[in-house]
Short mmCIF file of C-alpha atoms in Angstrom, two decimals:
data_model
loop_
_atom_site.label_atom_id
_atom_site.label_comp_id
_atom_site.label_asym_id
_atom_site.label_seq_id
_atom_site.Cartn_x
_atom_site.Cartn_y
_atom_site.Cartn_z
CA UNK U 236 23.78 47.78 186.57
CA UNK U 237 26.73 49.71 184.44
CA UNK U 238 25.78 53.18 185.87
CA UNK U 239 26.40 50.97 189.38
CA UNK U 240 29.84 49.38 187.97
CA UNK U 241 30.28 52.82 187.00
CA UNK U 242 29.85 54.46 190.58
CA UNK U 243 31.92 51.53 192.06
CA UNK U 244 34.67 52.08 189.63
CA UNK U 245 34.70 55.25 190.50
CA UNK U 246 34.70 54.94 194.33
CA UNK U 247 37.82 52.36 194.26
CA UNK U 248 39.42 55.00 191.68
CA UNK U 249 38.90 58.00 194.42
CA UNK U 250 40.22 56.00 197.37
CA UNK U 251 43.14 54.50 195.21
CA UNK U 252 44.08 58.10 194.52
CA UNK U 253 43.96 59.14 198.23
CA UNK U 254 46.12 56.33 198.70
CA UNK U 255 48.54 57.68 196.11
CA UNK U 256 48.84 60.94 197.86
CA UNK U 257 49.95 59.68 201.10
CA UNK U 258 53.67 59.98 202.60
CA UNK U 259 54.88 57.01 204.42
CA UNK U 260 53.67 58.72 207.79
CA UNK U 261 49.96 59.37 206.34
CA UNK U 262 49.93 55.73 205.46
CA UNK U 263 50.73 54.75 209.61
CA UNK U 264 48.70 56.82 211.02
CA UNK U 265 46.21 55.67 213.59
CA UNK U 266 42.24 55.44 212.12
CA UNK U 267 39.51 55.70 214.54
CA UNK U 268 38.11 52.54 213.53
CA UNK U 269 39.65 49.95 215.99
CA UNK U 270 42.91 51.57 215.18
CA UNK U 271 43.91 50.34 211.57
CA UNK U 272 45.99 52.42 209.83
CA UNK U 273 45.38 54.13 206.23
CA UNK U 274 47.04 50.76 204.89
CA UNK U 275 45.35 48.24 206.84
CA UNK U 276 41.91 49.60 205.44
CA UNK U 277 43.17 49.46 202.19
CA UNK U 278 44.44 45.75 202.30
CA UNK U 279 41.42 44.90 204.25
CA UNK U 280 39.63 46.20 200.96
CA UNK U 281 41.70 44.58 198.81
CA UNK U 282 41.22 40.81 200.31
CA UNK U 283 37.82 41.01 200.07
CA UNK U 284 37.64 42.37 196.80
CA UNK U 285 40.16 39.78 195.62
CA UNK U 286 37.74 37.07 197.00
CA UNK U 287 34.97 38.88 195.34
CA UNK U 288 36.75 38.68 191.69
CA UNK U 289 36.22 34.73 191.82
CA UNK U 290 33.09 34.78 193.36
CA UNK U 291 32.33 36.78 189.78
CA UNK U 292 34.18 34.91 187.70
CA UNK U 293 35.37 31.18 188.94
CA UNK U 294 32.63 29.86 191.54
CA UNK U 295 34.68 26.93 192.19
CA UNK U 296 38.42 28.69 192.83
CA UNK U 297 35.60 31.16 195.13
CA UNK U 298 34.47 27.97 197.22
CA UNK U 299 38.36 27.05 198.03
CA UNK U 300 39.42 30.49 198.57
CA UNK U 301 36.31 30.73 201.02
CA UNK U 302 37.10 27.71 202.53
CA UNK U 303 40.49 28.58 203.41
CA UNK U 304 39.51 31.72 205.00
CA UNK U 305 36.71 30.59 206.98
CA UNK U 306 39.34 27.83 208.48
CA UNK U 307 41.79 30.48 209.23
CA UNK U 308 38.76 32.36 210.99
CA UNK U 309 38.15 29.73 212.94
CA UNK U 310 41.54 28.88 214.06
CA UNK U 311 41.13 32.73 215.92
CA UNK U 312 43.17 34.82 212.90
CA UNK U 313 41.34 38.30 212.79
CA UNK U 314 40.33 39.23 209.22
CA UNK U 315 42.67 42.24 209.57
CA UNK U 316 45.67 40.02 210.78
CA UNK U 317 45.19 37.68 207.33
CA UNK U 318 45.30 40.94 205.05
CA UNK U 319 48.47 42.34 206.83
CA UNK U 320 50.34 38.79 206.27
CA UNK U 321 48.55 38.63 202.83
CA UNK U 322 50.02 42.01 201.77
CA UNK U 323 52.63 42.33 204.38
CA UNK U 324 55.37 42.40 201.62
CA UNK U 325 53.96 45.76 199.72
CA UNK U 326 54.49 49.22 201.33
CA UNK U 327 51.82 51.61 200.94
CA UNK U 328 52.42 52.35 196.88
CA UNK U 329 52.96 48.94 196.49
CA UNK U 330 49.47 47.92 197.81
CA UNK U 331 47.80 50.35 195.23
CA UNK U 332 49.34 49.19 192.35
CA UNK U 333 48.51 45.42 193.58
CA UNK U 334 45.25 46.42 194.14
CA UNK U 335 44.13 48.62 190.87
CA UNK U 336 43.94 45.45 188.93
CA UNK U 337 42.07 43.12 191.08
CA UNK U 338 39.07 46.41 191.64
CA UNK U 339 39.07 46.54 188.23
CA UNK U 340 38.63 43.05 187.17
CA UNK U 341 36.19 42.47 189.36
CA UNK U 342 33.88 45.83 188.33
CA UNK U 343 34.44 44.73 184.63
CA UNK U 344 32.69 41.16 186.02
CA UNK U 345 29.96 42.51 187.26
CA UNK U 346 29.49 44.21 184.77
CA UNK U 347 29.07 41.59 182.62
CA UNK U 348 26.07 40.21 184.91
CA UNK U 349 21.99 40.65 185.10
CA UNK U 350 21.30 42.39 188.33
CA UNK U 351 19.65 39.72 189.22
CA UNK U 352 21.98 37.35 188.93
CA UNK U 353 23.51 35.66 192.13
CA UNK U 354 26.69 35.42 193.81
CA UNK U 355 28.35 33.18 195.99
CA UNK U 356 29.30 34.12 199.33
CA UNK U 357 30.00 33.97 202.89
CA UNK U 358 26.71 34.13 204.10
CA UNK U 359 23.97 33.44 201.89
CA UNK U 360 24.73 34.11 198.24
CA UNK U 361 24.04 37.90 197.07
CA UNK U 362 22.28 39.44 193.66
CA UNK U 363 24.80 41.09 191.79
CA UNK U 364 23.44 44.34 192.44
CA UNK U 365 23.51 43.86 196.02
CA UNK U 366 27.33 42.63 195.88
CA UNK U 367 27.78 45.79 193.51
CA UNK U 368 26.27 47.61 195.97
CA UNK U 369 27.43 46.18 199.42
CA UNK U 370 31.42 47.05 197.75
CA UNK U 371 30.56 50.40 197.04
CA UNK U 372 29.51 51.04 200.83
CA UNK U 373 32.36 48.94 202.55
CA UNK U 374 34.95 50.67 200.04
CA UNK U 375 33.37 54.51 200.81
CA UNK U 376 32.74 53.91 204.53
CA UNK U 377 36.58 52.40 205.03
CA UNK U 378 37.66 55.83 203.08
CA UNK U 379 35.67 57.65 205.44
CA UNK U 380 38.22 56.47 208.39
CA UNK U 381 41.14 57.58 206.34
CA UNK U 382 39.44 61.02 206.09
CA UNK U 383 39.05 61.38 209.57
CA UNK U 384 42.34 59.76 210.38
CA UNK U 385 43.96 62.79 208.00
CA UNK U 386 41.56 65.29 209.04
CA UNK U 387 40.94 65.46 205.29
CA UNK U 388 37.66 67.07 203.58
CA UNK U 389 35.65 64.45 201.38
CA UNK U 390 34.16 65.35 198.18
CA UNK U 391 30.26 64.20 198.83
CA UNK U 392 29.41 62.63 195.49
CA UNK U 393 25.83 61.23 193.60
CA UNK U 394 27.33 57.67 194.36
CA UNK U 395 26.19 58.60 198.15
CA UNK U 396 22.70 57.47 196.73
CA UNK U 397 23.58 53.48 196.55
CA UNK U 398 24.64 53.73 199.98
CA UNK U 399 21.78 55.76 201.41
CA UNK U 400 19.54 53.19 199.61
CA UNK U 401 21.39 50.55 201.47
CA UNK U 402 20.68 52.00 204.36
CA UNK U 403 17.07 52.59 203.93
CA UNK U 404 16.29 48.98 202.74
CA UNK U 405 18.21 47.34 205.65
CA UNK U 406 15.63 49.45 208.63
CA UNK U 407 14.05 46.60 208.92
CA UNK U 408 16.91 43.65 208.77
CA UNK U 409 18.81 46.09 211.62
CA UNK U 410 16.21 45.40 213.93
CA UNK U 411 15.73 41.68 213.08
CA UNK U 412 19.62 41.32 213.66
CA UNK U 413 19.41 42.04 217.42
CA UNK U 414 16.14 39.90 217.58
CA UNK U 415 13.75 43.00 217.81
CA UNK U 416 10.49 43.10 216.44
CA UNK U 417 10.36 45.18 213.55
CA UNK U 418 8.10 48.31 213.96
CA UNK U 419 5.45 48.27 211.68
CA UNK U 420 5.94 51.91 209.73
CA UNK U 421 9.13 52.37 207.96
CA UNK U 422 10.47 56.32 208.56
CA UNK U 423 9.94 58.32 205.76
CA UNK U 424 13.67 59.00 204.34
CA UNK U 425 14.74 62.58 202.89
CA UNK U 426 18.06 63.58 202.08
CA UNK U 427 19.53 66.44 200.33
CA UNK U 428 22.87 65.02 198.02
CA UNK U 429 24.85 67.32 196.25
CA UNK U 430 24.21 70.33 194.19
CA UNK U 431 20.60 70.77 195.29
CA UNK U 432 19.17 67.20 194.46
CA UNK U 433 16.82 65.16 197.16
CA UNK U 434 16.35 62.03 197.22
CA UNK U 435 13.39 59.89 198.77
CA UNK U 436 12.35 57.06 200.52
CA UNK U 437 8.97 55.50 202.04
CA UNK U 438 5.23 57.18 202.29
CA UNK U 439 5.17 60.75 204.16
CA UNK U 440 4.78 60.64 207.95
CA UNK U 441 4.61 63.05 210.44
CA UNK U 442 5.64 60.55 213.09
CA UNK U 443 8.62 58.59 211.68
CA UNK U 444 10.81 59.95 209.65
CA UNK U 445 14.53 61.40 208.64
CA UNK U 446 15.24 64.33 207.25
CA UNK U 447 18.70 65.75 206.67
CA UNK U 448 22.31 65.22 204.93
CA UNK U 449 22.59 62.76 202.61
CA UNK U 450 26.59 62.59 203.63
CA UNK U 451 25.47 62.54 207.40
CA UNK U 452 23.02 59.47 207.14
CA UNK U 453 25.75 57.47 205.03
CA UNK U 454 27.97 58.08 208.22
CA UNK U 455 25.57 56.68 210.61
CA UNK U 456 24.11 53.80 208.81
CA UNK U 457 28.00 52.96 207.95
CA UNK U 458 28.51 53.51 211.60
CA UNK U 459 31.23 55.92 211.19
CA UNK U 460 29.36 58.79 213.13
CA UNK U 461 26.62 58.55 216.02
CA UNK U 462 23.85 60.04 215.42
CA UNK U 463 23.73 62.91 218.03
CA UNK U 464 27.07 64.20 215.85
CA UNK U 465 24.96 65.07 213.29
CA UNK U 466 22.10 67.48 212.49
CA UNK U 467 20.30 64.55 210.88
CA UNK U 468 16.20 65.64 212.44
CA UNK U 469 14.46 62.39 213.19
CA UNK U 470 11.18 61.45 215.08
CA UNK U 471 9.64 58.32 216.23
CA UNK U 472 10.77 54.52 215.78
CA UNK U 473 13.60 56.42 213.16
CA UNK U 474 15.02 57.96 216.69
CA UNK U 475 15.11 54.22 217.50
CA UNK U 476 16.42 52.78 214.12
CA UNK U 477 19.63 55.25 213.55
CA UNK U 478 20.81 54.34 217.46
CA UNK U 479 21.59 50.81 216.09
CA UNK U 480 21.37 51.24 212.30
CA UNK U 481 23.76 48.95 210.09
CA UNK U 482 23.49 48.22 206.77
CA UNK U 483 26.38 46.00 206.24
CA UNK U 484 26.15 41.90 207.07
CA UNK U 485 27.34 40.46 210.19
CA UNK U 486 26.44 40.03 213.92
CA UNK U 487 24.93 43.26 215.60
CA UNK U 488 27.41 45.71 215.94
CA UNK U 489 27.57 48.65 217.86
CA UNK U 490 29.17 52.16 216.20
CA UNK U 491 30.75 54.90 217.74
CA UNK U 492 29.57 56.20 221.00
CA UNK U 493 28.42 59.91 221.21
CA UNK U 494 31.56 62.32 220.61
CA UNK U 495 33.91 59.89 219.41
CA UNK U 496 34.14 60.39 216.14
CA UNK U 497 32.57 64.26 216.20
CA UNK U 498 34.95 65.73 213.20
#
């Protein structure tokens, strides 16, 4: 769990400092994910994160807060139209410095925690490992559209492993989500990370499986990239699974189409 807190740390810390090198144009500019710009992914970040800090740390002040938002939900408020009047008051420098704080008390909370422990949340309530884990993803994958909104090169990293693991683990709930059975061999997963390391998933198979980019299955299962814009090689119900795969929570949700968001 602290080499986690660690990663996450140092995921907010990477996209807080992309946020610091901005100019107030950068920070406007279209993304390709339903048009938010560099700040509304931030601020999107930071509301949920802010949430997350009492869910850690003050259950009850977590079951108002949630309350409040799922009202406003309701009422037809998109959760990127609350963060903009949330934050509307902070320009893009502004929104980093309000944000630092509130990543970094609520890494320092989880750290504090078994992995085991649980979580309140929107849904059903979360281990702390998974929560550790789902903000690592949602924090890299909304970088990723600043990237590509800046044409920007991104660092791949060893914290791509969390979110690959993600990805693998939730084969199985991706189907389930859009009410299709689940097929009964899970693809054998291989992905080359950085400087020469692999990493693993699953029993060999000659039928089913993924072999490829660590950074290019992150993308898909994030849906940030289709799969045929990437040289991930995949056979069998895998072919099927990274059409549709999503490994964040939520109704089924379809990513880009083919060519879209080919950087």
């Amino acid at each position: 769990m602290i080499q986690l807190c660690a990663d996450l740390q140092a995921e907010y810390a990477a996209l807080a400092s992309l946020g610091q090198s901005l100019t107030p144009a950068q920070w406007r500019t279209p993304t390709l994910f339903h048009g938010w710009t560099p700040w509304d992914e931030i601020a999107h970040i930071c509301l949920i994160d802010d949430v997350g800090a009492l869910a850690a740390t003050d259950e009850a002040a977590f079951a108002s807060q949630a309350a409040a938002l799922r009202q406003r939900r309701l009422a037809g408020e998109e959760i990127s139209a609350i963060a903009r009047a949330t934050y509307q008051h902070l320009d893009g420098p502004q929104l980093i410095a309000h944000w630092t704080p509130i990543y970094t008390r609520l890494v320092q909370a989880l750290t504090t925690l078994d992995p085991k422990d649980r979580l309140p949340w929107f849904g059903p309530s979360m281990s702390a490992r998974s929560f550790a884990t789902a903000r690592l993803m949602e924090t890299w994958a909304h970088g990723q559209d600043v990237y590509d909104a800046l044409r920007l090169q991104r660092p791949v990293t060893p914290r791509l492993q969390h979110i690959a693991h993600l990805g693998v683990t939730t084969f199985g709930w991706t189907f389930q989500n859009r009410g299709l059975p689940v097929p009964d061999t899970a693809p054998h997963v291989v992905l080359d990370g950085p400087e020469g390391v692999r990493w693993e998933w699953n029993p060999p198979s000659a039928t089913h499986h993924v072999h490829g980019s660590a950074q290019e299955f992150c993308w898909v299962v994030t849906q940030r990239r289709h799969v045929s814009d990437t040289q991930l090689r995949h056979s069998g119900c895998a072919s099927t699974w990274l059409e549709m795969a999503q490994c964040f929570a939520g109704p089924p949700s379809d990513g880009p189409a083919p060519g879209v968001r080919r950087v």
